Coordinates of C-alpha atoms in Angstrom, one line a residue:
T1 CA 0.4 -0.1 0.0
G2 CA 2.8 2.5 -0.1
K3 CA 3.0 3.0 3.8
K4 CA 5.9 0.6 5.6
I5 CA 5.6 0.0 9.2
T6 CA 8.2 -0.7 11.4
I7 CA 7.8 -2.5 14.3
N8 CA 11.3 -3.0 16.8
G9 CA 13.5 -0.5 14.7
S10 CA 14.3 -2.5 12.2
D11 CA 12.2 -5.0 10.7
T12 CA 9.3 -3.9 8.4
A13 CA 5.5 -4.9 8.0
G14 CA 3.7 -5.2 5.2
Y15 CA 0.5 -7.0 2.6
D16 CA 1.3 -9.5 0.3
K17 CA -0.8 -7.9 -2.4
A18 CA -0.4 -11.3 -4.3
K19 CA -2.8 -12.9 -1.5
V20 CA -4.8 -9.9 -1.5
E21 CA -8.6 -10.0 -3.1
C22 CA -10.5 -6.6 -4.6
F23 CA -13.9 -6.5 -3.2
N24 CA -15.0 -4.3 -6.0
C25 CA -14.1 -6.6 -9.2
H26 CA -13.1 -9.8 -6.7
K27 CA -9.0 -10.4 -8.2
I28 CA -6.2 -11.0 -6.5
G29 CA -3.5 -8.5 -6.4
H30 CA -4.9 -5.0 -5.1
F31 CA -7.2 -3.4 -2.8
S32 CA -10.4 -2.0 -4.3
R33 CA -9.6 1.9 -3.7
E34 CA -6.4 1.1 -6.6
C35 CA -8.5 -0.7 -8.0
R36 CA -9.2 0.4 -12.0
V37 CA -12.6 -1.4 -12.8
P38 CA -15.5 0.8 -12.0
R39 CA -17.8 0.8 -8.9
N40 CA -19.6 -2.4 -8.5
Q41 CA -23.2 -0.6 -7.6
E42 CA -25.1 -3.7 -7.7
N43 CA -23.6 -5.1 -4.9
R44 CA -23.6 -1.5 -3.0
T45 CA -27.2 -1.3 -3.1
R46 CA -27.8 -5.1 -2.6
N47 CA -25.9 -5.1 0.6
Q48 CA -27.5 -1.1 1.5
E49 CA -31.0 -3.8 0.9
T50 CA -30.7 -6.7 2.8
T51 CA -28.8 -4.0 6.2
R52 CA -31.8 -1.6 6.6
R53 CA -34.9 -3.5 7.2
I54 CA -37.7 -1.5 9.0
L55 CA -40.7 -3.9 10.7
N56 CA -42.9 -2.2 12.1
V57 CA -44.1 -4.1 15.7
E58 CA -47.0 -3.3 17.2
D59 CA -46.8 -2.3 20.7
T60 CA -49.2 -3.1 23.4
S61 CA -47.8 -2.7 26.5
S62 CA -49.4 0.5 27.8
K63 CA -47.0 2.3 30.2
V64 CA -48.3 5.1 32.3
M65 CA -45.9 7.7 34.6
V66 CA -47.1 8.8 38.0
A67 CA -45.3 11.1 40.1
F68 CA -45.7 12.1 43.6
D69 CA -43.5 13.3 46.5
G70 CA -43.5 9.9 48.9
A71 CA -45.9 11.9 51.7
G72 CA -47.9 9.5 53.5
F73 CA -46.9 6.3 51.5
D74 CA -44.9 3.3 53.8
W75 CA -41.6 2.7 51.9
S76 CA -40.6 0.0 54.8
Y77 CA -42.3 -3.3 52.1
M78 CA -39.5 -2.2 49.8

């Protein structure tokens, strides 16, 4: 990728591009950001459709909010 990372001062760590598969064209030897093939919009829209699902759920539970000052309430059983 052009980025050199040094470990312990002299060793360099990098990627072996012979083992890397492009996410865009699925060919070996480069990353998707280096791909010369136009971006694959089919995969992008299909992935968005599968990850973004909206479900309508009926909420049958009732919620009540009550406020009181506690005067005259017996807290001993709590």
